[in-house]
Coordinates of C-alpha atoms and ligand atoms in Angstrom, one line a residue:
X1 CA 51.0 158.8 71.2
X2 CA 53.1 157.2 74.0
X3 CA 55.2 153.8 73.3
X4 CA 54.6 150.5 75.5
X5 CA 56.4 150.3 78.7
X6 CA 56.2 146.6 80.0
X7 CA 53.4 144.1 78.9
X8 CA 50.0 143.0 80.6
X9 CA 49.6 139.3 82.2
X10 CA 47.5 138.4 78.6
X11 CA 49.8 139.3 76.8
X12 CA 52.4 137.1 78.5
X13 CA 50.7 134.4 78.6
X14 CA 50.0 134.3 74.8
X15 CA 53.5 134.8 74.1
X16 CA 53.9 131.8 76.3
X17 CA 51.2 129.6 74.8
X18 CA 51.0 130.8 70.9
X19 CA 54.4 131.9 70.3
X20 CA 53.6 135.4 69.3
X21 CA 52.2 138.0 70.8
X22 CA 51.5 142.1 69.0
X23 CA 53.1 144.6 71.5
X24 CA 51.6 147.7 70.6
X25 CA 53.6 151.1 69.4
X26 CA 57.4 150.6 70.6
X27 CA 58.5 153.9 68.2
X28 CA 57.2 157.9 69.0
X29 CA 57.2 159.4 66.1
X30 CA 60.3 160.7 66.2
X31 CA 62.2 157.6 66.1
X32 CA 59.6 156.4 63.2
X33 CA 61.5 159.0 61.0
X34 CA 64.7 158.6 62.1
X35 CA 64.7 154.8 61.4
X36 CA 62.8 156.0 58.6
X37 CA 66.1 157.9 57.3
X38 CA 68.4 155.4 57.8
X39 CA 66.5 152.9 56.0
X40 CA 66.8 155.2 53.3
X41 CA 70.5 155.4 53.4
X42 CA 70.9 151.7 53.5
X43 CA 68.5 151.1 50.6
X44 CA 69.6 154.2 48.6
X45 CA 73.4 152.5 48.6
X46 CA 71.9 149.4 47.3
X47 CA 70.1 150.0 44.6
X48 CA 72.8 152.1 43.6
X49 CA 75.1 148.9 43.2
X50 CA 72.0 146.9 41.9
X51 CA 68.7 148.5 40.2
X52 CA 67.1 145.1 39.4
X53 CA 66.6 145.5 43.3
X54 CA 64.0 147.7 42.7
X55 CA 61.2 145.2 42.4
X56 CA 62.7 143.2 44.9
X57 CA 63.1 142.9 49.1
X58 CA 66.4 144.9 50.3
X59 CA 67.5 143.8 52.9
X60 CA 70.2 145.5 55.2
X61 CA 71.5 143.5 58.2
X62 CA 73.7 144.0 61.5
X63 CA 73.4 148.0 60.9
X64 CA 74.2 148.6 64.3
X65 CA 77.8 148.7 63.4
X66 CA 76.7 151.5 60.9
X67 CA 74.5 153.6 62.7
X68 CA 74.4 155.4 66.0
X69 CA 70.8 155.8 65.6
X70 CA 70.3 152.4 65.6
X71 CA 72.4 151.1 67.4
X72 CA 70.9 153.0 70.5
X73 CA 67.4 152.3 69.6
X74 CA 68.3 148.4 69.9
X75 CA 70.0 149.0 72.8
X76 CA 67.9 151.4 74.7
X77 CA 64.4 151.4 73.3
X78 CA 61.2 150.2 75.2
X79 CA 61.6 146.5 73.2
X80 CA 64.4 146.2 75.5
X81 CA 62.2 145.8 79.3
X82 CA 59.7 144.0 77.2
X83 CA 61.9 141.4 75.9
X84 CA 63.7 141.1 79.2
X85 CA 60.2 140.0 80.3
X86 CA 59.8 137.4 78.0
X87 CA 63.2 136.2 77.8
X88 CA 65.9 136.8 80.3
X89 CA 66.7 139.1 82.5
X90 CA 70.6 139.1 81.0
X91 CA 69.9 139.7 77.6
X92 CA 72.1 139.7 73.9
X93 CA 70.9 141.7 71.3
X94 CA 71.9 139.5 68.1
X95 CA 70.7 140.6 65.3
X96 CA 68.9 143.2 63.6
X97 CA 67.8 144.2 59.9
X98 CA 66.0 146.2 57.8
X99 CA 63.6 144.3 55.1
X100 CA 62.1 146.8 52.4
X101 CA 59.9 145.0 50.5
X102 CA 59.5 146.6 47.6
X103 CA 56.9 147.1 44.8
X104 CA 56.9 143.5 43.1
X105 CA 54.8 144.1 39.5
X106 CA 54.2 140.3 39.7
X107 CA 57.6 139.7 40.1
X108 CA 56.5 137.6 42.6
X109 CA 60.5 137.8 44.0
X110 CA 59.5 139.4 47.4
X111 CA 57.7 136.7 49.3
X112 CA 59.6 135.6 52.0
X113 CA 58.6 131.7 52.5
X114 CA 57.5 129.7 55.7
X115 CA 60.2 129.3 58.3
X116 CA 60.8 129.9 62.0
X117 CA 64.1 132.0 62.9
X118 CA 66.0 129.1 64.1
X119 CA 65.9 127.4 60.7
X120 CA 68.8 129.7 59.8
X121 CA 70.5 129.9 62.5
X122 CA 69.8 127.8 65.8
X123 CA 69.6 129.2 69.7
X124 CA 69.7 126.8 72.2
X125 CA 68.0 126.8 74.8
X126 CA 65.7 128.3 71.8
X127 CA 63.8 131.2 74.1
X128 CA 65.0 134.0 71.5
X129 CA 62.7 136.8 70.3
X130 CA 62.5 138.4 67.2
X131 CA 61.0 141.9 67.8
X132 CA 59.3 143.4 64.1
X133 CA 58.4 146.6 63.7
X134 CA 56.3 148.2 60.7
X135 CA 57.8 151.5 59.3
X136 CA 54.9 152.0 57.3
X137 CA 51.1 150.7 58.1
X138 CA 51.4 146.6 56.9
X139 CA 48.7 144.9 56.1
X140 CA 47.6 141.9 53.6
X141 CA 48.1 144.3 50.7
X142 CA 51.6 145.3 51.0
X143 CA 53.2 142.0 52.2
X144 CA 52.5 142.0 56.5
X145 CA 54.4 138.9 58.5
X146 CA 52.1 136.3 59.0
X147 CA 52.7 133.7 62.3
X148 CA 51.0 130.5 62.8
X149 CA 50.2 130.4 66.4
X150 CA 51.4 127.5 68.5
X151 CA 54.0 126.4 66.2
X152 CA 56.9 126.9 68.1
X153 CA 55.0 124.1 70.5
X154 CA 56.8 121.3 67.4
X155 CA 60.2 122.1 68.4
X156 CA 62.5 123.2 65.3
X157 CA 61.5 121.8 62.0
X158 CA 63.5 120.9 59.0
X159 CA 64.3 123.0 57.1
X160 CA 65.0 123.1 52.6
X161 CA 66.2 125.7 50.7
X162 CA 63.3 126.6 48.3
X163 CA 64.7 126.1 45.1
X164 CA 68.4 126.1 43.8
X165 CA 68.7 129.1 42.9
X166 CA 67.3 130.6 46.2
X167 CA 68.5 131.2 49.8
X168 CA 65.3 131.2 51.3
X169 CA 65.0 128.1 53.3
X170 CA 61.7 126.7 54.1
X171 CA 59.1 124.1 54.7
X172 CA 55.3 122.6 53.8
X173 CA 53.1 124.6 56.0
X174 CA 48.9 123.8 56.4
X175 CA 46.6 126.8 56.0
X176 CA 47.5 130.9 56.0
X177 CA 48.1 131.2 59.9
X178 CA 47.2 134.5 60.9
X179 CA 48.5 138.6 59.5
X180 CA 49.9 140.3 61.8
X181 CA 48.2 143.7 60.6
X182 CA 50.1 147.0 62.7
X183 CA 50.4 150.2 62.2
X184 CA 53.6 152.4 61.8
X185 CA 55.7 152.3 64.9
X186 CA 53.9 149.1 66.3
X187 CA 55.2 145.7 66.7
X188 CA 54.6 142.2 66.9
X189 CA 56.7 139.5 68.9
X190 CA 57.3 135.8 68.1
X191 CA 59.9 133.3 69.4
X192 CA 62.9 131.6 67.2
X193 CA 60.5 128.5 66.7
X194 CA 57.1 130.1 65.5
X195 CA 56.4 129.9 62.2
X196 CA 56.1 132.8 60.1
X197 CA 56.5 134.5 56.1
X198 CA 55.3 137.6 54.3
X199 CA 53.7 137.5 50.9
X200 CA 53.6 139.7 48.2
X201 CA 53.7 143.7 48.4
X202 CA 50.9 144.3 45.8
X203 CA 50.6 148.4 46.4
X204 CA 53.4 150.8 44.3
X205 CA 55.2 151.7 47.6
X206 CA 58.0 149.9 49.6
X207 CA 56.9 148.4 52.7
X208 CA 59.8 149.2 55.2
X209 CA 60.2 147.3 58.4
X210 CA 63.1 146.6 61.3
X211 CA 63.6 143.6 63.3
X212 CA 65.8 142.5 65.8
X213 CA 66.2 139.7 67.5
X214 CA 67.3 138.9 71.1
X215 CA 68.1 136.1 72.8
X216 CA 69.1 134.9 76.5
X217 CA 72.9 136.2 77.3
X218 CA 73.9 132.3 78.1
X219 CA 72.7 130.8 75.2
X220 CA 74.4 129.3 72.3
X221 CA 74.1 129.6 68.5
X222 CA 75.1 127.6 65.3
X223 CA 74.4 128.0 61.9
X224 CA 73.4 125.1 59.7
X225 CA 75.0 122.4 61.5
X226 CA 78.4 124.3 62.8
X227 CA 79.8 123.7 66.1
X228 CA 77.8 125.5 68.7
X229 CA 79.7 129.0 69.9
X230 CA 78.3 131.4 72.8
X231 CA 76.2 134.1 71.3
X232 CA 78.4 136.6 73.2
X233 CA 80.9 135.2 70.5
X234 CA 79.8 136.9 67.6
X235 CA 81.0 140.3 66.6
X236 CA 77.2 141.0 65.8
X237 CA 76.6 140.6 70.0
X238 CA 75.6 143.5 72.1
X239 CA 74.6 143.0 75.5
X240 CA 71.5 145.7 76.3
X241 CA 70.7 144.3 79.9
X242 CA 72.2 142.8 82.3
X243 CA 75.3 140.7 81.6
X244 CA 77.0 138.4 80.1
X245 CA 79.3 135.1 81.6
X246 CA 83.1 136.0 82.0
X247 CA 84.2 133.5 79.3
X248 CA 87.3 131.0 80.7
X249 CA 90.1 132.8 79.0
X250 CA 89.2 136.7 79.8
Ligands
AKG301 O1 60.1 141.3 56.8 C1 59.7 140.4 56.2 O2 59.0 140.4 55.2 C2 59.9 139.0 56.8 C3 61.4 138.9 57.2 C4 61.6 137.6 57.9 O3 60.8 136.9 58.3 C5 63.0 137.3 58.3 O4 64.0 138.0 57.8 O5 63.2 136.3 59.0

């Protein structure tokens, strides 16, 4: 089956108006295993270092300095024209993770609570994307995202941590918003502001997904209140079109 190649006016326009949009498959099947593999590597070496992991979400961030594989899907893959369409046409790749969510047997550790992107760490101006893509089928049963649509219209929210023994920050949120059901391969889109979580995985196999996020080449970023630094700052920062500004001191 072929992968998207640039997006239809509908599908612009609901990115535009609800703050998320599905994009349809973005990885052949090739790629699906080969992500597939090095998700494997990532989450092999950490349950190694911690088997109480097993029951819980792994999560293994900023692999692109880890894998070649990766790092040229990010870089090179169809998300790339797609997000230049939504975003910018000079555009930073600025993070990226794997999130296995594993088997929970009512641990109830691996929901990951309400939030928007930006909670964690702002972008301003705030026209980021976070590209997710399902490694296996996702659905309701096995812990899918779930966006509510038109919540980046409220701007960024504040944000709590959920309890004290917890990272996760989050907020009150009305109502279930809407599953964003895909299949292997496939993807959704949704800004920095939009709402979103996954709940539990209730089936006895790991749901494995990759995001990344991009964001405009001249924006800037800070995390919980820092000083604001260009995104081309971080070490994490790779341009995939265009370019970026010269800074002052090159
Ligand atoms: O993959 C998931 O379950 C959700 C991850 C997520 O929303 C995030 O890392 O911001």
């Amino acid at each position: 089956m072929s992968v998207v190649t640039s997006l239809t006016e509908s599908q612009r326009e609901q990115y535009r108006t609800e703050g998320w949009v599905m994009l349809g498959r973005i990885m052949d099947d090739a790629t699906l295993e080969r992500m597939r593999a090095e998700e494997l590597r990532f989450r092999q070496l950490r349950l190694a270092k911690d088997p109480a992991l097993c029951n819980q979400t792994i999560f293994a961030s900023q692999v692109c300095h880890m894998s070649e594989m990766v790092r040229r899907f990010c870089a090179t893959g169809p998300q790339v024209e797609l997000a230049r369409q939504l975003v910018a046409p000079d555009l930073a790749l600025w993070f990226n993770q794997f999130v296995t969510k594993n088997p929970d047997g009512d641990s109830g550790r691996s929901e990951f609570p309400w939030h928007q992107d930006n909670g964690y760490v702002a972008i301003d101006p705030p026209t980021n994307i976070t590209i997710w893509v399902a490694l296996d089928d996702v659905d309701e049963r096995n812990g899918c995202v779930w966006v509510v649509p038109r919540s980046h219209e409220k701007g960024l929210l504040d944000h709590r941590r959920k309890s004290e023994d917890s990272w996760h920050l989050t907020l009150p949120v009305e109502g279930d918003g809407q599953p964003a059901i895909l299949k292997a391969g496939e993807a959704v889109a949704f800004t920095g502001l939009t709402l979103h979580r996954s709940k539990l995985n209730h089936t006895n196999r790991p749901r494995r997904a990759f995001f990344m996020e991009y964001a405009d080449a001249r924006s800037r970023y800070s995390r919980q209140g820092e000083p604001w630094k260009p995104v081309t700052d971080s070490s994490n920062t790779w341009i995939v079109a265009g370019a970026a500004p010269i800074p002052d001191d090159f």
